[in-house]
Coordinates of C-alpha atoms in Angstrom, one line a residue:
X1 CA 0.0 0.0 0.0
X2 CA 0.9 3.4 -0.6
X3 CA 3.4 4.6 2.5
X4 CA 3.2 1.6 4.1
X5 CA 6.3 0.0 4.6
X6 CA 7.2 -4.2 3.9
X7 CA 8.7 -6.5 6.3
X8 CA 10.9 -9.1 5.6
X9 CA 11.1 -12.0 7.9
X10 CA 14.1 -13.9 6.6
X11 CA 16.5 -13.6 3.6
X12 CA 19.2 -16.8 3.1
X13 CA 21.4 -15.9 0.1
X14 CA 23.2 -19.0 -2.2
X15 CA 26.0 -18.5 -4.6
X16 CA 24.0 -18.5 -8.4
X17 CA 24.3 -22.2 -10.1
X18 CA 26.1 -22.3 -12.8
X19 CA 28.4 -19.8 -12.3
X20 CA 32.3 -21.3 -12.9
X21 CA 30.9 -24.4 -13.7
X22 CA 28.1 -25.2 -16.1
X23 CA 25.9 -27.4 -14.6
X24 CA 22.1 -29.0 -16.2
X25 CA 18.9 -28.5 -16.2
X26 CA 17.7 -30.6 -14.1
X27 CA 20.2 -30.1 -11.3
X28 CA 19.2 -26.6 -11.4
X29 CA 15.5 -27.2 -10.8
X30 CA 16.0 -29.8 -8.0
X31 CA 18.3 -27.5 -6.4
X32 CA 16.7 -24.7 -6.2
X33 CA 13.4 -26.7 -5.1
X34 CA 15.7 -27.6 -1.9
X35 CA 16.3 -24.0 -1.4
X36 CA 12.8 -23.1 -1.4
X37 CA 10.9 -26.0 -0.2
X38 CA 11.0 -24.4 3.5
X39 CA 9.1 -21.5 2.1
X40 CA 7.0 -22.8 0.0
X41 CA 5.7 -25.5 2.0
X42 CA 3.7 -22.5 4.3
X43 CA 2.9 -20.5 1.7
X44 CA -0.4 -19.3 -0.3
X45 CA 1.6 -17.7 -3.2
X46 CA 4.3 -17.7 -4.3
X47 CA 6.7 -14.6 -6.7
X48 CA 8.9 -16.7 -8.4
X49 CA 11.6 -13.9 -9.8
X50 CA 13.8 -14.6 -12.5
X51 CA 16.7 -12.7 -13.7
X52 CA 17.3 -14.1 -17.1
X53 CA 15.4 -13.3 -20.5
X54 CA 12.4 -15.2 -21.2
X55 CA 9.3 -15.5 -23.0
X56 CA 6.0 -15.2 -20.4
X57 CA 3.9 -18.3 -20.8
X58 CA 0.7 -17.2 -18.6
X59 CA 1.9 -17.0 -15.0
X60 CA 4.8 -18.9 -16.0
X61 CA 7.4 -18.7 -18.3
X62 CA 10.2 -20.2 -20.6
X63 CA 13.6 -19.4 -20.4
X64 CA 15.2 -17.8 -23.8
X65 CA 19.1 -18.0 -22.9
X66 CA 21.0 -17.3 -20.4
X67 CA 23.2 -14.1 -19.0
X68 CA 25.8 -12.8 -17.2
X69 CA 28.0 -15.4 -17.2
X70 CA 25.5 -18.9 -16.2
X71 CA 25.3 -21.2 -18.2
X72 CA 22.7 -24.3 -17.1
X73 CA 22.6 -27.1 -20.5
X74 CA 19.1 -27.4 -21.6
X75 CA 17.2 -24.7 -19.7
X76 CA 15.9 -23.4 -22.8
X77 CA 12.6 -23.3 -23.3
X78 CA 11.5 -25.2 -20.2
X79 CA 8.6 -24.1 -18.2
X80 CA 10.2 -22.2 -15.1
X81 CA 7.7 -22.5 -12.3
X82 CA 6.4 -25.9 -13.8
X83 CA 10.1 -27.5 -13.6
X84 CA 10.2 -26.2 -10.2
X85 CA 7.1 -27.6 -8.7
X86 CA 8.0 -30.7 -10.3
X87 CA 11.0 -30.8 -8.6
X88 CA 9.5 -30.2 -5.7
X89 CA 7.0 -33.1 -6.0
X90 CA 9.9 -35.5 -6.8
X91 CA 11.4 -34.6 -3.8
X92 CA 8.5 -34.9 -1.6
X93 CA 7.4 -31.5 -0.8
X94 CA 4.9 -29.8 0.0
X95 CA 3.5 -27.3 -2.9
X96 CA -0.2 -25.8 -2.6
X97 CA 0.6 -22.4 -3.3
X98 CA -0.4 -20.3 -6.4
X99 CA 2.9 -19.4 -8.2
X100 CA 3.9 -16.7 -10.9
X101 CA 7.0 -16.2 -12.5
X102 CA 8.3 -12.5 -12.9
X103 CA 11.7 -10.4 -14.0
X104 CA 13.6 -9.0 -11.4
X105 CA 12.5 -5.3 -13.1
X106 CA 9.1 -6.2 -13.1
X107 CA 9.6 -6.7 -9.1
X108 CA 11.8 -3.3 -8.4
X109 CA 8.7 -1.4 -10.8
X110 CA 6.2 -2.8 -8.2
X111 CA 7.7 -1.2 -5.1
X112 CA 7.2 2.4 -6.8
X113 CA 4.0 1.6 -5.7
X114 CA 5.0 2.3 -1.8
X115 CA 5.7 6.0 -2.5
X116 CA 3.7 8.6 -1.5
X117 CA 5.7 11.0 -4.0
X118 CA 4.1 13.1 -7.1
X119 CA 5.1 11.7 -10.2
X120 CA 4.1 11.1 -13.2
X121 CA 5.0 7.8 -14.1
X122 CA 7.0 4.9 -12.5
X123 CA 10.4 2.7 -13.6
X124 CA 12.6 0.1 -12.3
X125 CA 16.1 0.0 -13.3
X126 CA 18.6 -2.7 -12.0
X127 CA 22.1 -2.0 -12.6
X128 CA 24.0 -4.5 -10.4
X129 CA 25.6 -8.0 -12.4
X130 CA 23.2 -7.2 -14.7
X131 CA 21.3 -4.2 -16.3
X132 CA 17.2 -3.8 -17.2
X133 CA 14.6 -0.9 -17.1
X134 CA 10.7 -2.1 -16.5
X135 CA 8.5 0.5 -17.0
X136 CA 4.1 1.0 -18.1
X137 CA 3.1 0.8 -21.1
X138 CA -0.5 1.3 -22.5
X139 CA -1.0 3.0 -19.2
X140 CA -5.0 4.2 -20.7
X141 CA -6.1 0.7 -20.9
X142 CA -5.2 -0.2 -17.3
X143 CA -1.3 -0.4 -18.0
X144 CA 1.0 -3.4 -18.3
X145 CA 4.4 -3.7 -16.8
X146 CA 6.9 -3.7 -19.9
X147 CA 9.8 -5.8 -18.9
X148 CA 12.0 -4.1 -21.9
X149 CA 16.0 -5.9 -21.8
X150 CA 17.7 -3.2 -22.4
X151 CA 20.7 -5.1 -21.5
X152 CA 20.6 -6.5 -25.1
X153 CA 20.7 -2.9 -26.9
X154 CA 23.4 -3.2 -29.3
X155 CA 23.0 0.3 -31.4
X156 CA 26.1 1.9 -29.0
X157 CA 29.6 2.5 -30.4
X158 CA 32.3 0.0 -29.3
X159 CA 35.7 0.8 -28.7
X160 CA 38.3 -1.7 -29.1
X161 CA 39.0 -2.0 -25.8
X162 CA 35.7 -3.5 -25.3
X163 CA 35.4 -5.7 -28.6
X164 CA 38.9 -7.4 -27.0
X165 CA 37.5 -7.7 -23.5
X166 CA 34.0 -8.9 -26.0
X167 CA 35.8 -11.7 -27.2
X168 CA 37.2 -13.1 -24.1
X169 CA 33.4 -14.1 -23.6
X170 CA 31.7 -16.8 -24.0
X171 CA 28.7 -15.2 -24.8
X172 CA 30.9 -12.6 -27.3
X173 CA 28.5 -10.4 -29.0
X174 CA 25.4 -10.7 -26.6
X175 CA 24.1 -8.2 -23.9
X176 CA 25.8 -5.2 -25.4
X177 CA 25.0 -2.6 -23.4
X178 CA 24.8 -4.5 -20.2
X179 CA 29.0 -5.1 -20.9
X180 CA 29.5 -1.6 -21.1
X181 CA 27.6 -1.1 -17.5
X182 CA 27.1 -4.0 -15.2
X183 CA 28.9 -5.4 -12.2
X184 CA 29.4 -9.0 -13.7
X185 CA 31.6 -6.8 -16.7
X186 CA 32.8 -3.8 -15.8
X187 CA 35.9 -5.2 -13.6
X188 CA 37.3 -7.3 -16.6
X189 CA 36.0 -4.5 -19.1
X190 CA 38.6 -2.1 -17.0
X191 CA 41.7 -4.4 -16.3
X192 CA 41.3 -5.3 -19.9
X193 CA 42.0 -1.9 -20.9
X194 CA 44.7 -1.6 -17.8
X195 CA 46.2 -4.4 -19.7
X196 CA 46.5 -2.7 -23.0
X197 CA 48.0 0.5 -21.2
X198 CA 50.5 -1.5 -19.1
X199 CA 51.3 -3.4 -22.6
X200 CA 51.3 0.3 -24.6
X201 CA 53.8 1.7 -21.9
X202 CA 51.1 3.6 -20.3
X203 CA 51.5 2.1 -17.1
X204 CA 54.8 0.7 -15.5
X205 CA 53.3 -2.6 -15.3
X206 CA 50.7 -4.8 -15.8
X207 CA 49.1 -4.6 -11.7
X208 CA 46.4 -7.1 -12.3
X209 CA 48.2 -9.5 -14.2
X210 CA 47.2 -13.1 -12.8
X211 CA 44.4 -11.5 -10.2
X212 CA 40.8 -10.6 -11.5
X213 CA 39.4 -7.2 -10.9
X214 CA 36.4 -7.4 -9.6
X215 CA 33.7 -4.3 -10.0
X216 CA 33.5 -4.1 -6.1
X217 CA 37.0 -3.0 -6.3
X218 CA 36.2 0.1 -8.6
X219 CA 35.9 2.7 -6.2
X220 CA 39.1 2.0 -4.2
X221 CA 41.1 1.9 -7.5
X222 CA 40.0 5.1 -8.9
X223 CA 40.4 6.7 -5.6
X224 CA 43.7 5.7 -5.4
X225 CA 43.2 3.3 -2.7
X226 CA 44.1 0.2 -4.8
X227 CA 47.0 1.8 -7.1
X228 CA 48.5 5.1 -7.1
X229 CA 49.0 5.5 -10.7
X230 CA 47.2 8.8 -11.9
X231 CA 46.9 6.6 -15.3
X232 CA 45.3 3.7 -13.6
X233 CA 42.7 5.9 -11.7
X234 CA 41.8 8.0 -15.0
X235 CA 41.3 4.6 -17.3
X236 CA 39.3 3.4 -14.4
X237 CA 37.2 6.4 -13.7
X238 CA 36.6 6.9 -17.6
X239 CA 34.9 3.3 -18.0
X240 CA 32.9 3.9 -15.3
X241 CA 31.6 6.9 -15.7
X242 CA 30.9 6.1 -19.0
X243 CA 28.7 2.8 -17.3
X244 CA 27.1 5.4 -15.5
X245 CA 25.8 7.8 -18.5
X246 CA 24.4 4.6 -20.3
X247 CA 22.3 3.9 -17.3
X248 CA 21.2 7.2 -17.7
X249 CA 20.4 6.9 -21.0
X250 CA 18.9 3.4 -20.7
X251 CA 16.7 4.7 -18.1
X252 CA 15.5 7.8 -19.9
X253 CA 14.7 6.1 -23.2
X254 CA 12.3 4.4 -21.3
X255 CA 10.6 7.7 -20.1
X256 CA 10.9 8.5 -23.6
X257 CA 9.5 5.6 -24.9
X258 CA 6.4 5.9 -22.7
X259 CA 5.4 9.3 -24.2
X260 CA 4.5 10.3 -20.3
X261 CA 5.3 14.2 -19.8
X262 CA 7.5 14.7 -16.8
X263 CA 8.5 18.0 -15.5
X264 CA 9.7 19.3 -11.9
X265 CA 6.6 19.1 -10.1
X266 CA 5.8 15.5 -11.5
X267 CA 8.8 13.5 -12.5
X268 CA 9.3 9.8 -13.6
X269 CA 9.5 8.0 -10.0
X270 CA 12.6 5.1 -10.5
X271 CA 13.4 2.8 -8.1
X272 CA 16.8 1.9 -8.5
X273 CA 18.4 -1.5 -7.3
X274 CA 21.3 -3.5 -7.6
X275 CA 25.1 -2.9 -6.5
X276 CA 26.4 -0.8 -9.5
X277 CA 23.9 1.8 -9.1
X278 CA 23.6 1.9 -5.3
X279 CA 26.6 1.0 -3.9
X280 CA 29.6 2.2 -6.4
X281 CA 30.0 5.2 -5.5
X282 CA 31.6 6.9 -8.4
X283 CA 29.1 5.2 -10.7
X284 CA 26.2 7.0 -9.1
X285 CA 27.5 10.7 -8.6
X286 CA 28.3 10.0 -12.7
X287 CA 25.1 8.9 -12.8
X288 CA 22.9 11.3 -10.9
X289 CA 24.9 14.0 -12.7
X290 CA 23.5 13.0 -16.3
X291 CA 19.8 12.8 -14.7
X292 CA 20.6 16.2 -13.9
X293 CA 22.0 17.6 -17.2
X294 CA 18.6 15.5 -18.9
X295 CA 16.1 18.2 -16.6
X296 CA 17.5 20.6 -19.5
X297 CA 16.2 18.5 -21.9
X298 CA 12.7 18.2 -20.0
X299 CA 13.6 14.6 -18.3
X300 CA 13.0 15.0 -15.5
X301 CA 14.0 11.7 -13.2
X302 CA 13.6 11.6 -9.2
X303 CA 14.8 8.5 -7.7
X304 CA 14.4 6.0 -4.5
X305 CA 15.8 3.3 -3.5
X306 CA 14.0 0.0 -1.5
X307 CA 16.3 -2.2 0.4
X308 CA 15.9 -6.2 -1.2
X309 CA 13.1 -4.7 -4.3
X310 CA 13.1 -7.5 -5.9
X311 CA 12.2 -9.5 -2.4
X312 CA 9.7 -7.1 -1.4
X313 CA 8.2 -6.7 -5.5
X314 CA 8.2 -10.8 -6.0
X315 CA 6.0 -11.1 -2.5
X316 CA 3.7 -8.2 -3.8
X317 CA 3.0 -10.3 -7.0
X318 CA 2.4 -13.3 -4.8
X319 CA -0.2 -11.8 -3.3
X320 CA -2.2 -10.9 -6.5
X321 CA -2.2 -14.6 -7.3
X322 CA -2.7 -15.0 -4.0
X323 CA -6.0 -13.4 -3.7
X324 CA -6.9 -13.2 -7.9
X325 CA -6.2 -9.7 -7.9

């Protein structure tokens, strides 16, 4: 409800399957039906949210491919809540509840919902190992969330820094934009190009040589925490302020793309979730500085931030199901 605040009783958090290691997909469905058997089993609904691109099959839905670095054999196509539940029944559990399967944008949209702010629309937008934007469309008729993955944009100039870090991957080509911006790319995007510097006699050596960079690392490096090569910290700080002005971007074009008017009385309302964009810190003054410089173009953007969205968006869809709202 509108200025009411969720509670949330317990949260246990597993490493990702198929991350390293590519496992199938069956293992993944009976092991995430251990991990959620103790919930489901005294539940009425349950939000089912899913990360990964897929086409919506009712209240369920099949996966496309996979992102970010997972790869599970043979998930394609299958029925995600259905494979679920039927791992669940193999294993003897108890499963009564309604289900629906939803993107992680979808859920960080719904929580706009717990503002008492004027606005004149509302958006989700993760950037954390991943990047999307979920915004209403059609909003005349009733509205429907519009789960757009906008990590997959691919009309953006590459330099060839990133079409060498690109084809390191094995998913080289795919999720163009989200490799430009999110926390499962941007470390490797930046020692890639610390690489090419140290290589170029730019930098007096190769630091990371051997050692990943990881994105958590970003803001300590271009502080000068990590190295105290002026070169280092500039590389570091270009790439990800550049990260940061595509989230920008990827989160106006969707207030473009509605054709809702926003101004300073009534902006778009964004809830913002995910590491990148809430917890870098260099990523988000970059950030809140191009939603400023976009007010002179007649964007205008306020934005919020709900601790575990996706947690608090997935129980709110449960509850529809719950109740056949």
């Amino acid at each position: 409800r509108v200025g009411e605040k969720a509670e949330i009783l317990s949260v246990l958090r597993y490493p990702m399957f198929g991350v390293g290691q590519p496992i199938s997909a069956d293992v993944f469905f009976d092991g995430l039906a251990e991990l959620a058997a103790p919930a489901v089993e005294n539940a009425d609904g349950v939000g089912f949210c899913f990360s990964y691109p897929c086409r919506g099959d009712g209240r369920d839905g099949r996966t496309l491919y996979m992102t970010k670095g997972v790869r599970i054999d043979g998930i394609e196509g299958k029925p995600l809540c259905a494979m679920t539940r039927q791992s669940l029944k193999k294993l003897g559990k108890k499963d009564d509840a309604e289900w629906i399967l939803l993107n992680d944008s979808v859920a960080v949209l719904l929580t706009a919902r717990m503002f008492d702010i004027p606005h004149s629309m509302e958006l989700g937008i993760i950037v954390g190992t991943g990047t999307n934007v979920c915004c209403y469309a059609d909003e005349e008729n009733g509205g429907v969330a519009l789960n757009l993955e906008s990590a997959c944009f691919d009309r953006i100039s590459r330099t060839d820094i990133d079409l060498l870090f690109d084809s390191t991957l094995a998913n080289k080509g795919q999720s163009v934009l989200e490799k430009q911006v999110a926390g499962a790319w941007l470390g490797g995007l930046v020692q890639t190009a610390l690489s090419v510097a140290a290589k170029d006699g730019f930098l007096s050596a190769d630091a990371f040589a051997g050692r990943p960079l990881v994105s958590e690392q970003l803001d300590d490096l271009i502080e000068g925490k990590l190295l105290g090569d002026e070169t280092a910290r500039a590389i570091a700080g270009a790439f990800v302020r550049r990260g940061a002005m595509l989230s920008a971007c990827e989160l106006a074009g969707a207030v473009v793309f509605s054709g809702n008017p926003t101004s300073a009385e009534l902006p778009a309302l964004a809830v913002t979730d995910g590491s990148m964009i809430n917890r870098c810190r260099a990523f988000r003054r970059a950030f809140d500085d191009c939603l400023h410089d976009f007010e002179n173009h007649g964007i205008y953007i306020k934005t919020v931030t709900v601790d575990e969205a996706p947690i608090i968006g997935s129980a709110a869809a449960a509850l529809t199901v719950e109740k056949n709202l």
